[in-house]
Coordinates of C-alpha atoms in Angstrom, one line a residue:
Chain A
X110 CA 81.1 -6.9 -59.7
X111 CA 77.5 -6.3 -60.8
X112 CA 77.5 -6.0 -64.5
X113 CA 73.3 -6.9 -65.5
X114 CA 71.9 -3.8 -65.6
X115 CA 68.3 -5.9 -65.6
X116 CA 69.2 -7.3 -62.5
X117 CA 66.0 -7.4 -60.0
X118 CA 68.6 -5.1 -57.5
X119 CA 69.4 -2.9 -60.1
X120 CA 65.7 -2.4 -60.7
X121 CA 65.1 -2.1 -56.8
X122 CA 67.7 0.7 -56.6
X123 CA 66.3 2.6 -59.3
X124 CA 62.6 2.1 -58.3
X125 CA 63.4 4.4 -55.5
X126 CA 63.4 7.8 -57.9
X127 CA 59.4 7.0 -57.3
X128 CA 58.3 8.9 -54.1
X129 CA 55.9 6.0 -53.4
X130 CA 58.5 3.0 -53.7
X131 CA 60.8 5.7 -51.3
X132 CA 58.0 5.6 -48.8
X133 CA 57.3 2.0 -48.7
X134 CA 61.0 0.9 -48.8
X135 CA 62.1 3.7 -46.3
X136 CA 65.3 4.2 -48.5
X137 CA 66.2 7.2 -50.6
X138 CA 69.1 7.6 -53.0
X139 CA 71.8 10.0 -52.7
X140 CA 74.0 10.4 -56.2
X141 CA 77.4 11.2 -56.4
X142 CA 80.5 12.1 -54.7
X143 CA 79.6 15.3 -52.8
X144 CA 76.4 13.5 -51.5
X145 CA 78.1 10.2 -50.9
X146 CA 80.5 12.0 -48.9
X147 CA 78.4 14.0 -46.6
X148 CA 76.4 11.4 -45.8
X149 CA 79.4 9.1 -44.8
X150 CA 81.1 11.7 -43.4
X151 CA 78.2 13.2 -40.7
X152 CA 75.4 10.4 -40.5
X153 CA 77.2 7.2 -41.7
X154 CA 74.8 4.7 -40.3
X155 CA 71.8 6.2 -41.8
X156 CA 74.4 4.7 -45.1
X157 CA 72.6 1.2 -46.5
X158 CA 75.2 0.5 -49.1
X159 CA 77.7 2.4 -51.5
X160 CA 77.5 1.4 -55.6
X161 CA 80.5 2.4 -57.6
X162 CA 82.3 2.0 -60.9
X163 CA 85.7 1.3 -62.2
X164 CA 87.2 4.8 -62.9
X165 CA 84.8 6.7 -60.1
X166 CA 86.4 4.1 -57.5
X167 CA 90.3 5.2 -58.4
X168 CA 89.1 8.5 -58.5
X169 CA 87.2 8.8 -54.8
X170 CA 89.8 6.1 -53.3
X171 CA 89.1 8.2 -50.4
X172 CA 85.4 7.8 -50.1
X173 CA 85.3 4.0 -50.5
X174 CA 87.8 3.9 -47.3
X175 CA 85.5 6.2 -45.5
X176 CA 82.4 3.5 -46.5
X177 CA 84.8 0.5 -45.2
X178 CA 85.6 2.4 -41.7
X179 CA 81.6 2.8 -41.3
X180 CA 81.1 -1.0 -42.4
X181 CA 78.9 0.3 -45.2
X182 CA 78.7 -2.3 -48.2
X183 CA 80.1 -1.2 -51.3
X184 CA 79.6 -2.7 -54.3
X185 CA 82.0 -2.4 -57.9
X186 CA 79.4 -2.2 -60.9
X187 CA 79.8 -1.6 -64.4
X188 CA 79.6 2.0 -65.4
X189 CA 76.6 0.5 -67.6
X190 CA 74.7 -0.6 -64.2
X191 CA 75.6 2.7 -62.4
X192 CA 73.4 4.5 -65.3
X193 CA 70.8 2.5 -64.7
X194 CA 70.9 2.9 -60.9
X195 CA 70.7 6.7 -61.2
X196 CA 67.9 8.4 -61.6
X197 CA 69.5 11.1 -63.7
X198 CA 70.5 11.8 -67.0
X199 CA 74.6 12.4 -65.6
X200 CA 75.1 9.7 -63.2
X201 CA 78.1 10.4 -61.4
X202 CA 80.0 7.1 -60.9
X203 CA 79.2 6.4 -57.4
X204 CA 75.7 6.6 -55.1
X205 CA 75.5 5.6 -51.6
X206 CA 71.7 4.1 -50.8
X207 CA 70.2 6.0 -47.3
X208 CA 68.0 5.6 -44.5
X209 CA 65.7 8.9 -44.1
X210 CA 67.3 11.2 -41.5
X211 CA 64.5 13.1 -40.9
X212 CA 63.8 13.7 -37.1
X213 CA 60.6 14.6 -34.9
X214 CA 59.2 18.1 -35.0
X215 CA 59.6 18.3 -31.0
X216 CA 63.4 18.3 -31.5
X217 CA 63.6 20.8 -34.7
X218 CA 61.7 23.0 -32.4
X219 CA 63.7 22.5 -29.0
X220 CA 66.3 23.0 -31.0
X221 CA 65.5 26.6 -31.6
X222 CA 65.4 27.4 -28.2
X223 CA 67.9 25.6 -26.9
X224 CA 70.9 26.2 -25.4
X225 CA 70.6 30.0 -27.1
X226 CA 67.9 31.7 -29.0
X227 CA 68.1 30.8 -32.9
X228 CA 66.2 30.3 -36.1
X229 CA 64.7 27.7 -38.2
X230 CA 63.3 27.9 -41.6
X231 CA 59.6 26.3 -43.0
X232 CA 59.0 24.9 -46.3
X233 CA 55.2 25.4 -46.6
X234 CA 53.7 23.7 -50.0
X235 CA 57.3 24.4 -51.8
X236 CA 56.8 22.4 -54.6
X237 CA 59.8 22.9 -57.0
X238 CA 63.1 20.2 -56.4
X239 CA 65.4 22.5 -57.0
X240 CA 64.3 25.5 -54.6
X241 CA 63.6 23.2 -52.0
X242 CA 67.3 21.7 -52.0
X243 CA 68.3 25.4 -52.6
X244 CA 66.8 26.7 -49.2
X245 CA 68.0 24.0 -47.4
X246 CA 71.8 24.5 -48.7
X247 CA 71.4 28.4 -47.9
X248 CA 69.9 27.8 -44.4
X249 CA 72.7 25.3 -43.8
X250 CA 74.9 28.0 -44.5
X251 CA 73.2 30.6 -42.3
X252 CA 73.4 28.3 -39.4
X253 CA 69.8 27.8 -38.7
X254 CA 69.1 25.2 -36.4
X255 CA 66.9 22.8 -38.4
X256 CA 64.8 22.5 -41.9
X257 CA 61.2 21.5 -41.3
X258 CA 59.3 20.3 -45.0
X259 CA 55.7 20.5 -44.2
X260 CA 53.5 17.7 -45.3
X261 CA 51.7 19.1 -48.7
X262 CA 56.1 20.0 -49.7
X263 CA 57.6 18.2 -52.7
X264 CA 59.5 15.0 -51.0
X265 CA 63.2 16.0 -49.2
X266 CA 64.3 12.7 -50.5
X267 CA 63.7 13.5 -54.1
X268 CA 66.8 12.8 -56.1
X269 CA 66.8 16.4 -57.5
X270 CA 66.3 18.1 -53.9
X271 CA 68.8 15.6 -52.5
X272 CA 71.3 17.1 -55.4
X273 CA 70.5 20.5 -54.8
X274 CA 71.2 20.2 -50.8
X275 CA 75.2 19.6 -52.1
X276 CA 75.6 17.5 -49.3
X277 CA 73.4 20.0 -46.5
X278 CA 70.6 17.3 -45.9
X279 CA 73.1 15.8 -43.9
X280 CA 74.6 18.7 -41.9
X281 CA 71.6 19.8 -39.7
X282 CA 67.7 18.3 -38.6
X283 CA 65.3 18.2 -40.7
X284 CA 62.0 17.6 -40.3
X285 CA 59.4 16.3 -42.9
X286 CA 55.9 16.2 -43.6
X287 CA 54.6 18.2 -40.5
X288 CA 51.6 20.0 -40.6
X289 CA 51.9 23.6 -40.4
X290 CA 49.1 23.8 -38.2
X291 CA 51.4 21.7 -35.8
X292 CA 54.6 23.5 -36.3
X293 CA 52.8 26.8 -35.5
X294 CA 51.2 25.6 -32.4
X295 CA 54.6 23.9 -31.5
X296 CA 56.5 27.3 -31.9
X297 CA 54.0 28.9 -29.9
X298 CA 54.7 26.7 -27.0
X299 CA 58.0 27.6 -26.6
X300 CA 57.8 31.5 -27.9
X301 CA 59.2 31.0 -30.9
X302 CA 58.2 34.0 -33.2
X303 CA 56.6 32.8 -36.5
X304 CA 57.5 34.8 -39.4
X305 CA 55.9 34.8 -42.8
X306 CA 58.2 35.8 -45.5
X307 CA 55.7 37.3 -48.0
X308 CA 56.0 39.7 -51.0
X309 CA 52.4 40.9 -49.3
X310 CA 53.8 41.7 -45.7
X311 CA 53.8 44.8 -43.6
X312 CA 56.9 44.8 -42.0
X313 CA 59.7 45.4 -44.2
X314 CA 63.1 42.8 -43.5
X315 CA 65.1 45.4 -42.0
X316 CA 62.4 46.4 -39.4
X317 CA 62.0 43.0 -38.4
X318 CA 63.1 41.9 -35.0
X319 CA 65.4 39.1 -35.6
X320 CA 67.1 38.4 -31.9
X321 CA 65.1 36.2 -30.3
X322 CA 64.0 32.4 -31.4
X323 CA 62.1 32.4 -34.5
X324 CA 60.8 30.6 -37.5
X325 CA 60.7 31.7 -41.0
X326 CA 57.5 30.4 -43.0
X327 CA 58.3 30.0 -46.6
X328 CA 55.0 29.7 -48.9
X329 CA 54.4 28.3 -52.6
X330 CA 56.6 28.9 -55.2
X331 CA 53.5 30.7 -57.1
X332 CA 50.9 31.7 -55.1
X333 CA 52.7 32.3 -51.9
X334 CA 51.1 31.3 -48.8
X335 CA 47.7 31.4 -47.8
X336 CA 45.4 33.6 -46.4
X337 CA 44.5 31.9 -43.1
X338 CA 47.8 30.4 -42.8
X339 CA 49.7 34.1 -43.3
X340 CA 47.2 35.2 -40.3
X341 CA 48.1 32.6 -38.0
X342 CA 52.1 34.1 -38.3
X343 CA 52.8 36.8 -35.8
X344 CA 54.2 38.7 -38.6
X345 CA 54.4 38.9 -42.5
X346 CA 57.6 40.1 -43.5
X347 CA 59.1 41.4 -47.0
X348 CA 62.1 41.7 -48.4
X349 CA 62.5 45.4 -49.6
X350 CA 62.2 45.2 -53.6
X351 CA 64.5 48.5 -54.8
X352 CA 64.2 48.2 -58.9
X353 CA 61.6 47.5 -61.0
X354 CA 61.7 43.4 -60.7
X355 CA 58.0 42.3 -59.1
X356 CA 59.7 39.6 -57.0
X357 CA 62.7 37.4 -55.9
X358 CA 62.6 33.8 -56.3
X359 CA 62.1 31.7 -53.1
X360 CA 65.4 30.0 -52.9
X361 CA 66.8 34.3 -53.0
X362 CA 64.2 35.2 -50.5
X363 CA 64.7 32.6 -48.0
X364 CA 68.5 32.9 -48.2
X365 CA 68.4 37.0 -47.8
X366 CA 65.9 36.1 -44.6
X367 CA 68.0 33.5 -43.2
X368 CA 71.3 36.0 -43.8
X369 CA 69.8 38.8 -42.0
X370 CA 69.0 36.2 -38.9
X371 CA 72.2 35.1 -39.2
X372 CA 73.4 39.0 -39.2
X373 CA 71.2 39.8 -36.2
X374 CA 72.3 36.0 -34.2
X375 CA 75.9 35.8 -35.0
X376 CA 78.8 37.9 -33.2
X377 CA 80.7 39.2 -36.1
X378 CA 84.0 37.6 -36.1
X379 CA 85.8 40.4 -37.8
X380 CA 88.9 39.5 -39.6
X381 CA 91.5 42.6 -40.1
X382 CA 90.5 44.4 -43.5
X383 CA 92.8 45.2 -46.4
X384 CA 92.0 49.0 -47.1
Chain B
X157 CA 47.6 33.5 -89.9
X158 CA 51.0 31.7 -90.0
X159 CA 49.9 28.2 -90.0
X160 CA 53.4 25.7 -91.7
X161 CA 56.3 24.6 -88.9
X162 CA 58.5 24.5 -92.1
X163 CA 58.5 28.2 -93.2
X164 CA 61.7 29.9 -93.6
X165 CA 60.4 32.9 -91.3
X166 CA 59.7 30.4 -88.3
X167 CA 63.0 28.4 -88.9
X168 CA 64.5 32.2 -89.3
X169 CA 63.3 32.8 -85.6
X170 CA 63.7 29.3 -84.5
X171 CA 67.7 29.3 -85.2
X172 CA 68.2 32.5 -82.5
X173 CA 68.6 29.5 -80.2
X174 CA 72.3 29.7 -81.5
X175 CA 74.5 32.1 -80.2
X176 CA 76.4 32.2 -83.1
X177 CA 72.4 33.5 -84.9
X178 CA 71.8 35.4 -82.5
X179 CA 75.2 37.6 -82.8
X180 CA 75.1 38.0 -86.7
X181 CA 71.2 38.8 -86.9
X182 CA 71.3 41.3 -83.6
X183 CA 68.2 39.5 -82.5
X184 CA 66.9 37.5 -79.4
X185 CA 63.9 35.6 -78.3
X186 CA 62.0 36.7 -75.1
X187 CA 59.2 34.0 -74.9
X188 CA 56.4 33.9 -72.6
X189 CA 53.9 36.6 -71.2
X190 CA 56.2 37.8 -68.8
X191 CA 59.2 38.3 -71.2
X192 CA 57.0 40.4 -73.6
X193 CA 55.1 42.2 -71.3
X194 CA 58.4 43.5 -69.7
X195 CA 60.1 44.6 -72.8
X196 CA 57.2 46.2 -74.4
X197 CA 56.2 48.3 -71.2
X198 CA 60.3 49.2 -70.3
X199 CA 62.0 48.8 -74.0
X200 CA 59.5 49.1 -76.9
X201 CA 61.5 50.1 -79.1
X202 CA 63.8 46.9 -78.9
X203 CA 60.8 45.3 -79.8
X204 CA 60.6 43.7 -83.1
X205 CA 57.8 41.7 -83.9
X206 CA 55.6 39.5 -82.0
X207 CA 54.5 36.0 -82.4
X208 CA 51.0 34.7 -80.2
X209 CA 48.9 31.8 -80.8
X210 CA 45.1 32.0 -80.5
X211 CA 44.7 30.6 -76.7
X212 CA 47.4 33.0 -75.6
X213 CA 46.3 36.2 -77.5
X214 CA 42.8 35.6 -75.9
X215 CA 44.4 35.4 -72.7
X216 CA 46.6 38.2 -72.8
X217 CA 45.1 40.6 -74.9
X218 CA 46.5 43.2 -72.7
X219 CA 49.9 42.5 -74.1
X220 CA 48.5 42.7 -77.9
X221 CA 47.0 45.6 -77.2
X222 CA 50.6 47.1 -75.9
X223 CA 52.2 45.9 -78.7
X224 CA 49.9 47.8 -81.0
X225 CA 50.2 50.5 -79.2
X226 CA 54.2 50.4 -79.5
X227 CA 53.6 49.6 -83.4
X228 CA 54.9 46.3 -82.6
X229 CA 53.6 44.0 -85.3
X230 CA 51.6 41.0 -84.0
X231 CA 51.8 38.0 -85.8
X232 CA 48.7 34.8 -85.3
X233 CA 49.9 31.6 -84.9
X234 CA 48.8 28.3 -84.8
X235 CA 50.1 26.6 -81.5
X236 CA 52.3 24.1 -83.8
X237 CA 54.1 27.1 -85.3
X238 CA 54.6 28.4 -82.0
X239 CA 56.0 25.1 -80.4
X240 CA 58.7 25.2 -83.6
X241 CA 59.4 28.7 -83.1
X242 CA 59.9 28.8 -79.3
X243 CA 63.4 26.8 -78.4
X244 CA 62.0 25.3 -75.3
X245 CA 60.4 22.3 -73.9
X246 CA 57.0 24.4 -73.1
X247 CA 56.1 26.9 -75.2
X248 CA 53.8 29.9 -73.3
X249 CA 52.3 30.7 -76.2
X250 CA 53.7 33.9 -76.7
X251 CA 57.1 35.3 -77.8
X252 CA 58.5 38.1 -79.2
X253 CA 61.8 38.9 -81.6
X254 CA 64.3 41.5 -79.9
X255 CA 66.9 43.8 -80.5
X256 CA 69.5 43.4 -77.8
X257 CA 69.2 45.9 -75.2
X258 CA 72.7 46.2 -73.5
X259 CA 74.7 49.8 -73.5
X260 CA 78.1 50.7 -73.0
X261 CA 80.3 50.3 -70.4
X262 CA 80.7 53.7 -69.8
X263 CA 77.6 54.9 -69.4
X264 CA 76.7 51.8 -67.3
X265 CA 79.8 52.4 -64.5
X266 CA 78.8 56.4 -64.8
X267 CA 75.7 55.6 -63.6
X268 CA 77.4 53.8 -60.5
X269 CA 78.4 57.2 -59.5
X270 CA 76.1 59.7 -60.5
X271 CA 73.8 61.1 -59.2
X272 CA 74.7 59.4 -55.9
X273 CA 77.0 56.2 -54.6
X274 CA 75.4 52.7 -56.0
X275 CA 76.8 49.4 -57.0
X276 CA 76.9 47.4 -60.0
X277 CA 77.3 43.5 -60.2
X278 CA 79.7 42.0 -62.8
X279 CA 79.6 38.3 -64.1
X280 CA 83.4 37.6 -64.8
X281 CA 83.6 33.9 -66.7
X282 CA 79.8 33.0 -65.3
X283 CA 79.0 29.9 -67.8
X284 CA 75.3 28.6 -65.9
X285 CA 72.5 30.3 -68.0
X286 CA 70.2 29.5 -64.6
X287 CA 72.9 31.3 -62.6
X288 CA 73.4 34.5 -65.0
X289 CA 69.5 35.1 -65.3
X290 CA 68.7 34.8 -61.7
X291 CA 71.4 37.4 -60.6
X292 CA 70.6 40.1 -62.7
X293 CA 66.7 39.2 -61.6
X294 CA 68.2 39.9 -57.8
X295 CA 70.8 42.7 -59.3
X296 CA 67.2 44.5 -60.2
X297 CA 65.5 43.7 -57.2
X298 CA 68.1 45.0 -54.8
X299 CA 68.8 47.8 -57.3
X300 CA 71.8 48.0 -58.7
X301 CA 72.6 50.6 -61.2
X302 CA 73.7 48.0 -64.0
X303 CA 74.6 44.5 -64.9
X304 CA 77.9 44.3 -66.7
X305 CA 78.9 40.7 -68.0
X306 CA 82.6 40.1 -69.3
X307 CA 83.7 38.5 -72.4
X308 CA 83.8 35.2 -71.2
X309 CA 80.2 34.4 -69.9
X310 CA 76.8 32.6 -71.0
X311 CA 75.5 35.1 -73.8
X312 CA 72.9 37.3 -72.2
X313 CA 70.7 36.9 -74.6
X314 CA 70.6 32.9 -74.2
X315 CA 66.6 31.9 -74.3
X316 CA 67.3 30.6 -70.7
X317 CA 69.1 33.9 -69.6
X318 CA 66.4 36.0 -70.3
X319 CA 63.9 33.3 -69.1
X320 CA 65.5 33.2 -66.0
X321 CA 65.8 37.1 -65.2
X322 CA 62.0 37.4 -65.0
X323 CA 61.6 40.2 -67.5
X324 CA 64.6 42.2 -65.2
X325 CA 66.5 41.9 -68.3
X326 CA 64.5 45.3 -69.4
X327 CA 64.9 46.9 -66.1
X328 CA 68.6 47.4 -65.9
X329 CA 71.4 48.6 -68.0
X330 CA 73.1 46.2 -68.8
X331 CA 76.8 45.5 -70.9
X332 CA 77.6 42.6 -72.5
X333 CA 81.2 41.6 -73.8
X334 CA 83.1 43.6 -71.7
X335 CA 86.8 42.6 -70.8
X336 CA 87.1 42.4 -67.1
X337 CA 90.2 44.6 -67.7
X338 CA 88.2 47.5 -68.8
X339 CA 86.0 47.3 -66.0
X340 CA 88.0 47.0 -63.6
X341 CA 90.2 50.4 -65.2
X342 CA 86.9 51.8 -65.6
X343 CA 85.5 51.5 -62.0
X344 CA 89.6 52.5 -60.8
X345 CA 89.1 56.4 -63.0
X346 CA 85.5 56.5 -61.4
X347 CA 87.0 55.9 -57.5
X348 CA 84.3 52.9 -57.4
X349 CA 85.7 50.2 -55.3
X350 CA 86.3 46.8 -57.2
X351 CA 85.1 44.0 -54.4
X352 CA 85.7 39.9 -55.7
X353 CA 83.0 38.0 -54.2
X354 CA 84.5 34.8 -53.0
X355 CA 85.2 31.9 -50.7
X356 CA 88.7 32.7 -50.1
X357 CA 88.3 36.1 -49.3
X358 CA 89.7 37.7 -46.0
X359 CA 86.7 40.3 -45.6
X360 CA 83.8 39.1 -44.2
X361 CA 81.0 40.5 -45.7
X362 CA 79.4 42.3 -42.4
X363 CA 82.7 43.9 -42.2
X364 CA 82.7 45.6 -45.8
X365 CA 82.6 48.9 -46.5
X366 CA 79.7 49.3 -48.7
X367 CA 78.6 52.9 -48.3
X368 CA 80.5 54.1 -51.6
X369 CA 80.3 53.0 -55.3
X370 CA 81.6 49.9 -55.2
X371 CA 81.4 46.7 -58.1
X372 CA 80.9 43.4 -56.9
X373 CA 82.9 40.9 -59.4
X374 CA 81.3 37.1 -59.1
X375 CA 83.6 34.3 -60.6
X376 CA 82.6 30.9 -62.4
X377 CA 80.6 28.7 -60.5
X378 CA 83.1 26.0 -59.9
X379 CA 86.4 27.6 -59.7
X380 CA 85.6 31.6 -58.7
X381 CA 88.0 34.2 -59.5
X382 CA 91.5 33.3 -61.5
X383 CA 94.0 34.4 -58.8
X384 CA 95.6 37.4 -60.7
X385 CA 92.2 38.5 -61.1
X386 CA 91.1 38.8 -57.7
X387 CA 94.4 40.5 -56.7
X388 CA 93.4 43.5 -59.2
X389 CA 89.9 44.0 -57.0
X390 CA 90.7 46.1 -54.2
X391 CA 88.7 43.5 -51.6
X392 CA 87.8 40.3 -51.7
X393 CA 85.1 40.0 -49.6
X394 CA 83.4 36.4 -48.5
X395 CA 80.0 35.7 -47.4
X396 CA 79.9 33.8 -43.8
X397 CA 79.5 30.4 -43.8
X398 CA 78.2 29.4 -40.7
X399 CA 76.9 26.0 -40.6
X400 CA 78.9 22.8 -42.0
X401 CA 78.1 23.9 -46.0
X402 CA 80.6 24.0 -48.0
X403 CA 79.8 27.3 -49.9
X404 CA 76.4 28.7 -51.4
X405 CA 75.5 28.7 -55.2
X406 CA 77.2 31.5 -56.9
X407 CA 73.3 33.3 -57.2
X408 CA 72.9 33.0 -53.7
X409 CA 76.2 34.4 -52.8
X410 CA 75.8 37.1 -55.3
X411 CA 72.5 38.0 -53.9
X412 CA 73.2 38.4 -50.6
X413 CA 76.1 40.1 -51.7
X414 CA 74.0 42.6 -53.5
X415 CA 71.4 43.0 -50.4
X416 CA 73.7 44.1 -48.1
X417 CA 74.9 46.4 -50.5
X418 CA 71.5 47.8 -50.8
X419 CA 71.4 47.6 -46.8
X420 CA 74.3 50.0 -46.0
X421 CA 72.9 52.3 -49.2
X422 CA 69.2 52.5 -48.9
X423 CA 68.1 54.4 -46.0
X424 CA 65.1 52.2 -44.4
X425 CA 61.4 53.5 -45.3
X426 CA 60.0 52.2 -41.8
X427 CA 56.8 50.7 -41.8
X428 CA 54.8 50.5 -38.5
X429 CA 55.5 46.8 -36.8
X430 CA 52.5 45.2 -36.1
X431 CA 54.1 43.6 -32.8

């Protein structure tokens, strides 16, 4: 039972809310039982070690038999150590600490093509936590075939973007800290369409031609994407605005992109209606 | 020049944080350029009186001189008084007092109906300020005739409500208060379909009728629609899942909810394709 919440392990464990100390130690924090359970459930030996208190340990039984089946360590603390563990201001009771699970560009990409013609979405110079995780959990949910984070993104193992996946960071590739330069060249290689999603573009979502592979580039929070990157995409896309609001947020856009890929990828598996 | 935190006038303005202030003075805050310039260019009249300190009105001396134009009184700051008046961590500089904007429920559903089929969204037991103020921002962008939210929601006029809606709070009839009873007896005289949004519905969305008026009812976050609620909707309709995620966010749902609405409604102003 750890119960010094100044102990030098404590402090290592928390140290690791800095994107620098997440970098150097190659270990990243995910918090709580949705995350914890993802991450046992479809990577566990990316799983270091499980922390846990008292009452969270009764509660998730279930979880801490999961961590034992995937020999992961886990270790009873004090509420009072957990606290000081999270970086949060609601720690949950229980965080597992990770391995990065990010793979290489090449496979995101072949991943696209292969063994049938799908989609992947790019987070170019996203910057807010909370979108990024957003986008991720939406294009989990679309089925797209891998997340890539390009290098100038806010870090994919940030606690808040790992909180915001709910559990997605596990569930598909991702792919971090690529240039954009290289992701465009390497969907060019295999005739993947690029798509800027862009309140500025031409082609209006419905028109665009969603079938084949493609990738959707997602720009800046603020500013959107760049001039000379936007002209490097084969197309710029927008999602038709109908009232008087001047935009959607990114985490909407991307989701209402990756929906209508999913609409133009997916045979409908029609279920009898009630009318 | 107001120039001391401790007036009665800023802590008068200060307290509409409270919901409980807000309800008895019939006044909101809508803080930040945005906010202002929204409501004085789609609801001036709403507009009380507005508060700017000196970096701000140098900066957006457009919006002053709308507010003159409205007769809006303008009221110089210092940015100290401005920080105490706002009810946020970072204060834009800028807000203004207003009168709440939402209209009754009849007029709202009418306007599903007439003078052609639309679609309304209605927040049933929606708690997540975040969540409430980004819906109605999509509600407007995929334009919906209104935004009705029940009796047992976040207050609409919550600073991080109207923050969140990205000035779409002006765009958009919307109702506040109303029992999701009413609603639903209201959209059953009108013929408009009454569709629960949910995970446990046995429509899939592609498969959804969505060429008449309809109503698209979004539950709480965590525990969607009580069950003798969603068996007074005439659907309930899910959004496919098709990767390993559990579910989306309830914005996300809603959204996509709300685009393919606009989808089957909107006939498609085609832009040339540049391919």
């Amino acid at each position: 039972m750890l119960t010094n919440p100044r102990a030098t392990r404590v402090k290592a464990v928390r140290a690791l809310g800095r994107r620098s100390v997440r970098e150097r130690a190659h270990r990243f924090v995910a918090d709580g039982p949705q995350s914890v359970r993802e991450v046992l459930r479809f990577s566990p030996a990316t799983a270091v070690e499980v922390y846990v208190d008292a009452e969270t340990a009764q509660r998730h039984a279930d979880l801490l038999e999961q961590a034992r089946a995937a020999d992961v360590p886990v270790h009873d603390c004090t509420a009072q150590v957990l606290a000081e563990l999270a970086d949060t201001q609601h720690p949950q009771g229980i965080l597992a600490v990770c391995r990065p699970v990010d793979v290489p560009l090449d496979d995101a990409l072949d991943a696209v093509v292969e063994p049938t013609a799908g989609f992947v979405v790019v987070l170019a110079q996203v910057r807010d936590p909370g979108n990024a995780g957003t986008v991720l959990r939406g294009a989990d949910a679309a089925g797209a075939r891998a997340v890539i984070v390009t290098d100038s993104s806010v870090d994919l193992y940030n606690p808040k973007v790992v909180r915001s996946t709910a559990g997605s960071l596990w569930h598909l590739p991702v792919v971090v800290g690529a240039p954009l330069e290289s992701v465009i060249d390497g969907c060019r290689r295999r005739g993947i369409a690029v798509l800027a999603a862009d309140g500025a573009g031409e082609v209006l979502l419905p028109d665009a031609d969603l079938h084949g592979p493609h990738a959707w580039v997602m720009g800046n929070e603020a500013w959107g994407l760049p001039h000379e990157l936007r002209d490097r995409c084969d197309e710029v896309v927008r999602v038709p605005i109908h009232g008087h609001a001047e935009s959607l947020n990114l985490a909407m856009a991307a989701t209402i992109c990756l929906y209508a890929s999913a609409a133009a990828q997916t045979p409908v598996k029609s279920t009898a209606s009630r009318r």
